C-alpha cells in the first residue's frame, strides 16, 4: 500500500540570465539542467538587474532607450524559519519601459529605481507591479539630466546632483554631489560635495557612493540622512572608487580603488577603508551573498581571487581563463561574475560560454555553451521547500 510522504520536498534551483553583447537578446538557463533554456529578443545589448527577491529582472538597453522586464520564474517566499520556492518558466513581460538613456538601477527593498541619464529623471517601480506588467512607476525629477542615480528612502529621495549644463553641451554635465530631496524635487538640507560621483550601494543602514574626495557614506537610520565623507587614506597611491557593492548579511562594502586595487569599507567603524592590492587590473568583482565574509575578483591575467573581507586580504587565487586585457574599449566583452550557491559563474565571451567555478577550490568544474557573445550575467534562485 502506498503511503503518502509527509516529508517536505526541499529544492535548490539556480537560473542564469546571460545577455548577448553582439546581437542583443537574453538566454535564460537552469544551472543544473542547462538544456532547459529560453531565448528572448531585445532591442540591443543589455545589463541585467535582478530584483532583491530575484522574482523580477530588468534588462537595461542604454543605447536603445529601453528597459525590458522579466519574470524570472523563480519565487522564494520566506516564512521566517524556512522559505518556499516555486519554479516556473521565465517570461518576458509585455511592453518595455522607454526613456532617454536608461543606465544605473538601484534596488532597495522591493523597489527598483532606474536612472534615465538623458531624460533627467528616475523611475521607481515596485517588484509586484513589474511582475503584473504595471510599468508606470513613480518619477523623480533630478536637478538636470546626468549619469547618476536616485533612490527613495523613507519619505525622502537621495539623488546625485550634476553641474548646470553649458549651452550647446554635447555631453552630460559632471556630477558634483549628493543631496536629500522631497519627492517633488525640493532639496532638504545641504548639497554634499561628491565630485565625479559614481557607483552606489546599500548595506545595513548605509548608502555609499564613490567620489574624488573619498567615499560618501549616508547613514539612513534616522529620520533625516547623515552624511560623512570617508577620506581615502594618505598612505595610498592617488586613486578613487567608482564601483561599489554592498553586503546583504553584514554592514560592509567592497569597492574598486583605481584599476588594480580594492577597498573594504566599514562606514561605521575605524578603519573605514582597508586596501587590497591586486597583481593586475580588475575585470570584475562580486560579493558572496551566502558567505558574506567572501568576495571574488577576476584580474585581467585570467586569475580568480577569493577576497576575505574580514581580513581585507586575498585568501586564494587560481587561473580560470585566458587573459582578458583591460586595454581597449571599456565595453569590449570581458567576463562578468555571478554567484550561484557554492559556485562562481563567469561569462567567457571568447569561448561563447559560462564557466562554473567551485567557490571553495576555485577549480573550473564545467563550461556551459551559450549562443552569441555572452557578457552580462545575473543569477536568481536559492533553496526552499515545495509544499
Ligand atoms: Zn513553507
Ligand atoms: Zn555608470
Coordinates of C-alpha atoms and ligand atoms in Angstrom, one line a residue:
X1 CA 0.0 0.0 0.0
X2 CA 1.4 3.4 -1.0
X3 CA 1.9 5.7 2.0
X4 CA 1.8 9.4 1.2
X5 CA 5.0 11.0 2.0
X6 CA 4.7 13.6 4.7
X7 CA 8.3 14.8 4.3
X8 CA 8.7 18.2 2.8
X9 CA 10.5 18.3 -0.5
X10 CA 13.5 20.5 -0.5
X11 CA 14.7 22.0 -3.7
X12 CA 17.6 24.1 -4.8
X13 CA 17.2 25.9 -8.1
X14 CA 19.5 28.4 -9.8
X15 CA 18.5 30.2 -13.0
X16 CA 21.1 32.1 -15.0
X17 CA 20.4 35.0 -17.4
X18 CA 23.1 35.9 -19.9
X19 CA 23.0 39.0 -22.2
X20 CA 24.3 38.8 -25.7
X21 CA 26.6 41.7 -26.4
X22 CA 26.7 41.1 -30.2
X23 CA 23.0 41.0 -31.2
X24 CA 21.2 41.8 -28.0
X25 CA 18.9 39.2 -26.5
X26 CA 19.0 37.2 -23.3
X27 CA 19.4 33.5 -22.8
X28 CA 17.9 32.1 -19.6
X29 CA 19.0 28.6 -18.5
X30 CA 18.8 26.3 -15.5
X31 CA 22.3 25.8 -14.0
X32 CA 21.7 22.2 -13.1
X33 CA 20.0 21.4 -16.4
X34 CA 21.4 23.8 -18.9
X35 CA 19.4 22.1 -21.7
X36 CA 16.4 23.9 -20.1
X37 CA 16.9 27.2 -21.8
X38 CA 14.9 30.1 -23.1
X39 CA 15.8 32.7 -25.7
X40 CA 14.4 36.3 -25.6
X41 CA 14.9 39.0 -28.1
X42 CA 15.8 42.6 -27.0
X43 CA 16.4 45.8 -28.9
X44 CA 20.2 45.6 -28.1
X45 CA 22.9 44.6 -25.6
X46 CA 21.7 44.8 -22.0
X47 CA 22.8 45.0 -18.4
X48 CA 20.8 42.7 -16.1
X49 CA 19.5 43.7 -12.7
X50 CA 17.5 41.1 -10.6
X51 CA 15.1 42.5 -8.0
X52 CA 16.2 41.9 -4.5
X53 CA 14.0 38.8 -4.2
X54 CA 15.0 37.5 -7.6
X55 CA 11.4 37.2 -8.9
X56 CA 11.8 40.1 -11.4
X57 CA 14.7 41.1 -13.6
X58 CA 15.4 44.2 -15.6
X59 CA 17.4 44.3 -18.9
X60 CA 18.6 47.8 -19.4
X61 CA 19.4 48.6 -23.1
X62 CA 21.0 52.0 -22.7
X63 CA 21.8 52.6 -26.4
X64 CA 18.3 51.6 -27.4
X65 CA 16.4 53.7 -24.8
X66 CA 14.6 50.7 -23.4
X67 CA 14.3 48.6 -20.3
X68 CA 12.7 45.1 -20.7
X69 CA 11.2 43.4 -17.8
X70 CA 11.3 39.6 -17.0
X71 CA 9.5 37.4 -14.6
X72 CA 12.5 35.1 -13.6
X73 CA 10.1 32.2 -12.9
X74 CA 11.7 31.6 -9.5
X75 CA 10.0 33.0 -6.4
X76 CA 11.3 32.5 -2.9
X77 CA 8.8 33.2 -0.2
X78 CA 10.3 33.5 3.3
X79 CA 8.3 32.3 6.2
X80 CA 10.9 33.1 8.8
X81 CA 12.1 29.7 9.7
X82 CA 12.1 28.4 6.1
X83 CA 11.5 29.6 2.6
X84 CA 9.2 28.2 0.0
X85 CA 10.5 28.0 -3.6
X86 CA 8.2 28.0 -6.6
X87 CA 9.7 27.4 -10.1
X88 CA 8.1 28.1 -13.4
X89 CA 9.2 29.2 -16.9
X90 CA 10.8 32.6 -17.2
X91 CA 8.7 35.1 -19.1
X92 CA 9.3 38.4 -20.8
X93 CA 6.6 40.9 -19.6
X94 CA 4.7 42.6 -22.4
X95 CA 5.7 46.1 -23.2
X96 CA 9.1 47.7 -22.4
X97 CA 9.9 50.8 -20.5
X98 CA 11.0 53.5 -22.8
X99 CA 13.0 56.6 -21.9
X100 CA 16.2 58.5 -22.8
X101 CA 19.3 56.6 -22.0
X102 CA 18.4 54.3 -19.0
X103 CA 21.6 53.3 -17.1
X104 CA 22.1 52.6 -13.4
X105 CA 19.5 50.7 -11.5
X106 CA 19.4 50.7 -7.7
X107 CA 17.4 48.1 -5.8
X108 CA 16.2 49.0 -2.3
X109 CA 13.8 46.6 -0.6
X110 CA 11.1 45.7 -3.2
X111 CA 11.7 48.8 -5.3
X112 CA 13.9 49.3 -8.3
X113 CA 14.9 52.8 -9.4
X114 CA 16.1 53.3 -12.9
X115 CA 18.1 56.5 -13.8
X116 CA 17.3 57.8 -17.3
X117 CA 20.5 59.7 -17.9
X118 CA 19.4 61.8 -20.8
X119 CA 15.9 62.3 -19.5
X120 CA 16.9 63.8 -16.2
X121 CA 14.6 61.6 -14.1
X122 CA 14.5 58.4 -12.2
X123 CA 11.6 55.9 -12.4
X124 CA 10.9 53.8 -9.3
X125 CA 8.9 50.6 -9.7
X126 CA 7.7 48.0 -7.2
X127 CA 8.6 44.4 -7.9
X128 CA 5.0 43.3 -7.7
X129 CA 4.0 46.0 -10.3
X130 CA 6.8 44.9 -12.6
X131 CA 5.6 41.3 -12.4
X132 CA 2.0 42.3 -13.2
X133 CA 3.1 44.5 -16.1
X134 CA 2.2 47.8 -14.5
X135 CA 5.1 49.8 -15.7
X136 CA 4.0 53.4 -14.8
X137 CA 6.2 53.7 -11.7
X138 CA 6.9 56.9 -9.7
X139 CA 9.0 59.5 -11.4
X140 CA 11.5 61.8 -9.6
X141 CA 12.9 64.8 -11.5
X142 CA 16.6 65.4 -10.9
X143 CA 18.3 68.8 -11.0
X144 CA 19.4 68.2 -14.5
X145 CA 20.0 65.3 -16.9
X146 CA 23.1 63.4 -15.9
X147 CA 24.7 59.9 -15.4
X148 CA 23.6 59.4 -11.8
X149 CA 21.1 57.7 -9.6
X150 CA 18.3 58.5 -7.2
X151 CA 16.5 56.3 -4.7
X152 CA 13.5 56.8 -2.4
X153 CA 14.3 56.1 1.3
X154 CA 11.6 56.6 3.9
X155 CA 9.8 59.9 3.0
X156 CA 12.7 61.5 1.1
X157 CA 14.8 60.8 -2.0
X158 CA 18.6 60.7 -2.2
X159 CA 19.8 61.8 -5.6
X160 CA 23.1 62.6 -7.3
X161 CA 23.3 66.3 -8.4
X162 CA 25.1 67.5 -11.5
X163 CA 26.5 70.9 -12.6
X164 CA 24.2 73.0 -14.7
X165 CA 24.9 72.1 -18.3
X166 CA 26.7 74.6 -20.6
X167 CA 24.7 75.8 -23.6
X168 CA 25.1 73.5 -26.6
X169 CA 26.9 70.9 -24.5
X170 CA 27.3 67.6 -26.3
X171 CA 28.0 65.6 -23.2
X172 CA 26.0 65.3 -20.0
X173 CA 27.3 67.6 -17.2
X174 CA 29.7 66.3 -14.5
X175 CA 28.3 65.1 -11.1
X176 CA 29.1 67.4 -8.2
X177 CA 27.4 66.0 -5.2
X178 CA 24.6 64.2 -3.4
X179 CA 21.6 65.5 -1.6
X180 CA 18.3 64.6 0.0
X181 CA 15.1 65.8 -1.7
X182 CA 11.4 65.8 -1.1
X183 CA 9.6 63.5 -3.6
X184 CA 8.7 66.6 -5.7
X185 CA 12.3 67.7 -6.0
X186 CA 12.8 70.3 -3.2
X187 CA 16.3 69.9 -1.7
X188 CA 16.3 69.1 2.0
X189 CA 19.4 70.3 3.9
X190 CA 22.7 70.8 2.1
X191 CA 24.2 69.6 -1.1
X192 CA 27.1 67.3 -0.1
X193 CA 30.1 67.6 -2.4
X194 CA 31.0 64.4 -4.1
X195 CA 33.0 65.2 -7.2
X196 CA 32.6 62.7 -10.1
X197 CA 30.2 60.6 -8.1
X198 CA 30.0 57.1 -9.5
X199 CA 28.9 53.8 -8.0
X200 CA 26.3 53.5 -5.3
X201 CA 25.3 50.6 -3.0
X202 CA 23.3 49.8 0.1
X203 CA 24.4 47.8 3.1
X204 CA 22.9 47.8 6.6
X205 CA 21.6 51.3 7.3
X206 CA 24.1 52.9 4.9
X207 CA 24.1 54.1 1.3
X208 CA 27.6 54.8 -0.1
X209 CA 28.9 56.4 -3.3
X210 CA 32.3 56.9 -4.7
X211 CA 33.7 60.4 -5.1
X212 CA 37.0 62.1 -6.0
X213 CA 37.3 63.1 -2.3
X214 CA 36.6 59.8 -0.8
X215 CA 33.6 57.6 -0.2
X216 CA 30.3 59.4 0.7
X217 CA 28.5 57.4 3.4
X218 CA 24.9 58.3 4.3
X219 CA 23.6 56.9 7.5
X220 CA 19.8 56.4 6.8
X221 CA 18.8 55.1 10.2
X222 CA 17.4 58.4 11.5
X223 CA 14.5 60.5 10.1
X224 CA 17.0 62.5 8.0
X225 CA 20.2 61.1 6.4
X226 CA 23.5 62.0 8.0
X227 CA 26.4 62.2 5.6
X228 CA 30.1 61.6 6.3
X229 CA 33.0 61.6 3.8
X230 CA 35.3 58.7 4.3
X231 CA 38.6 60.0 3.0
X232 CA 41.0 57.8 1.1
X233 CA 44.0 57.0 3.3
X234 CA 47.0 59.3 2.8
X235 CA 49.4 56.4 2.5
X236 CA 47.7 55.0 -0.6
X237 CA 48.6 56.0 -4.1
X238 CA 46.1 58.6 -5.5
X239 CA 43.1 56.8 -7.0
X240 CA 39.4 56.7 -6.4
X241 CA 36.4 54.4 -6.1
X242 CA 33.7 54.3 -8.8
X243 CA 32.1 50.8 -8.3
X244 CA 30.7 49.6 -5.0
X245 CA 28.9 46.5 -3.8
X246 CA 27.1 46.2 -0.5
X247 CA 26.7 43.1 1.5
X248 CA 23.2 42.0 2.5
X249 CA 24.2 40.0 5.5
X250 CA 26.6 42.3 7.3
X251 CA 27.3 46.1 7.1
X252 CA 30.3 46.1 4.7
X253 CA 31.0 47.3 1.2
X254 CA 33.6 46.2 -1.4
X255 CA 34.7 48.8 -4.0
X256 CA 37.4 49.3 -6.5
X257 CA 40.3 51.6 -5.7
X258 CA 41.7 52.7 -9.1
X259 CA 42.2 49.9 -11.7
X260 CA 44.3 47.5 -9.7
X261 CA 43.1 47.5 -6.1
X262 CA 40.0 47.0 -4.0
X263 CA 38.9 48.6 -0.7
X264 CA 36.8 47.0 2.0
X265 CA 34.6 49.7 3.5
X266 CA 33.2 49.8 7.0
X267 CA 31.1 53.0 7.2
X268 CA 30.6 52.8 10.9
X269 CA 33.9 51.6 12.5
X270 CA 37.6 52.6 12.0
X271 CA 39.5 51.9 9.9
X272 CA 36.8 52.8 7.4
X273 CA 38.8 51.8 4.4
X274 CA 41.2 48.8 4.1
X275 CA 43.2 48.4 0.9
X276 CA 43.8 45.2 -1.1
X277 CA 46.4 45.5 -3.8
X278 CA 45.8 43.2 -6.9
X279 CA 48.5 41.8 -9.0
X280 CA 46.8 43.0 -12.2
X281 CA 43.9 45.2 -13.1
X282 CA 40.4 44.0 -12.0
X283 CA 38.0 42.8 -14.7
X284 CA 35.0 42.3 -12.3
X285 CA 34.3 41.6 -8.6
X286 CA 31.4 40.3 -6.6
X287 CA 30.3 39.5 -3.1
X288 CA 29.2 36.1 -1.9
X289 CA 25.6 36.5 -0.6
X290 CA 25.6 33.2 1.3
X291 CA 29.1 33.5 2.8
X292 CA 29.3 37.3 3.4
X293 CA 32.9 37.2 4.6
X294 CA 34.0 36.4 1.0
X295 CA 34.2 38.2 -2.3
X296 CA 35.8 37.2 -5.6
X297 CA 37.7 39.3 -8.1
X298 CA 38.8 38.3 -11.6
X299 CA 42.0 40.0 -12.8
X300 CA 42.9 40.6 -16.4
X301 CA 45.5 37.8 -16.4
X302 CA 42.6 35.3 -16.1
X303 CA 43.1 34.6 -12.3
X304 CA 40.2 34.5 -9.9
X305 CA 41.0 35.6 -6.3
X306 CA 38.9 34.9 -3.2
X307 CA 38.9 38.0 -1.0
X308 CA 38.4 37.7 2.7
X309 CA 36.5 40.9 3.8
X310 CA 37.2 40.3 7.5
X311 CA 41.0 40.4 7.0
X312 CA 41.0 42.5 3.8
X313 CA 43.3 40.1 2.0
X314 CA 43.5 37.7 -0.9
X315 CA 42.9 34.3 0.5
X316 CA 43.4 32.1 -2.5
X317 CA 43.9 32.5 -6.3
X318 CA 43.7 30.3 -9.3
X319 CA 43.9 30.6 -13.1
X320 CA 40.4 30.2 -14.5
X321 CA 40.6 31.7 -18.0
X322 CA 42.9 33.0 -20.7
X323 CA 43.8 36.7 -20.2
X324 CA 41.2 39.4 -20.9
X325 CA 43.1 42.7 -21.2
X326 CA 41.5 45.9 -19.7
X327 CA 43.1 47.9 -22.6
X328 CA 40.7 48.6 -25.5
X329 CA 37.2 49.9 -25.4
X330 CA 35.5 49.9 -22.0
X331 CA 32.6 48.0 -23.4
X332 CA 34.6 45.3 -25.2
X333 CA 33.1 42.0 -24.0
X334 CA 35.0 40.8 -20.9
X335 CA 34.0 38.3 -18.3
X336 CA 31.4 39.2 -15.7
X337 CA 30.9 37.3 -12.4
X338 CA 27.8 36.0 -10.6
X339 CA 27.3 33.6 -7.6
X340 CA 25.0 30.6 -7.6
X341 CA 25.2 28.9 -4.2
X342 CA 28.7 27.4 -3.9
X343 CA 29.7 28.2 -7.5
X344 CA 31.2 31.4 -9.0
X345 CA 29.9 31.8 -12.6
X346 CA 31.9 33.7 -15.2
X347 CA 30.9 34.6 -18.6
X348 CA 33.6 33.8 -21.1
X349 CA 32.9 35.7 -24.3
X350 CA 36.0 34.5 -26.1
X351 CA 34.7 30.9 -25.8
X352 CA 30.9 31.6 -26.0
X353 CA 30.4 30.1 -22.7
X354 CA 29.7 30.5 -19.0
X355 CA 32.3 28.8 -16.7
X356 CA 31.2 27.2 -13.5
X357 CA 33.9 27.6 -10.8
X358 CA 33.9 25.9 -7.4
X359 CA 34.0 28.8 -4.9
X360 CA 36.0 26.8 -2.4
X361 CA 38.6 25.3 -4.6
X362 CA 38.5 27.9 -7.4
X363 CA 38.6 25.0 -9.9
X364 CA 36.6 25.2 -13.1
X365 CA 34.2 22.4 -12.9
X366 CA 32.4 22.8 -16.3
X367 CA 31.7 25.2 -19.1
X368 CA 28.2 25.8 -20.4
X369 CA 27.9 26.8 -24.0
X370 CA 25.8 30.0 -24.6
X371 CA 24.9 31.3 -28.0
X372 CA 26.1 34.7 -29.1
X373 CA 28.6 36.8 -27.2
X374 CA 27.9 36.2 -23.5
X375 CA 28.7 39.2 -21.4
X376 CA 26.5 40.5 -18.6
X377 CA 25.1 37.8 -16.3
X378 CA 22.6 37.6 -13.4
X379 CA 21.6 34.7 -11.3
X380 CA 18.4 34.2 -9.3
X381 CA 17.3 31.3 -7.1
X382 CA 18.2 29.5 -4.0
X383 CA 16.7 26.8 -1.9
X384 CA 13.4 26.3 -0.3
X385 CA 10.6 23.8 0.4
X386 CA 8.0 22.9 -2.1
X387 CA 4.9 22.0 0.0
Ligands
LIG1 ZN1 6.5 26.8 3.7
LIG2 ZN1 27.9 54.4 -14.6

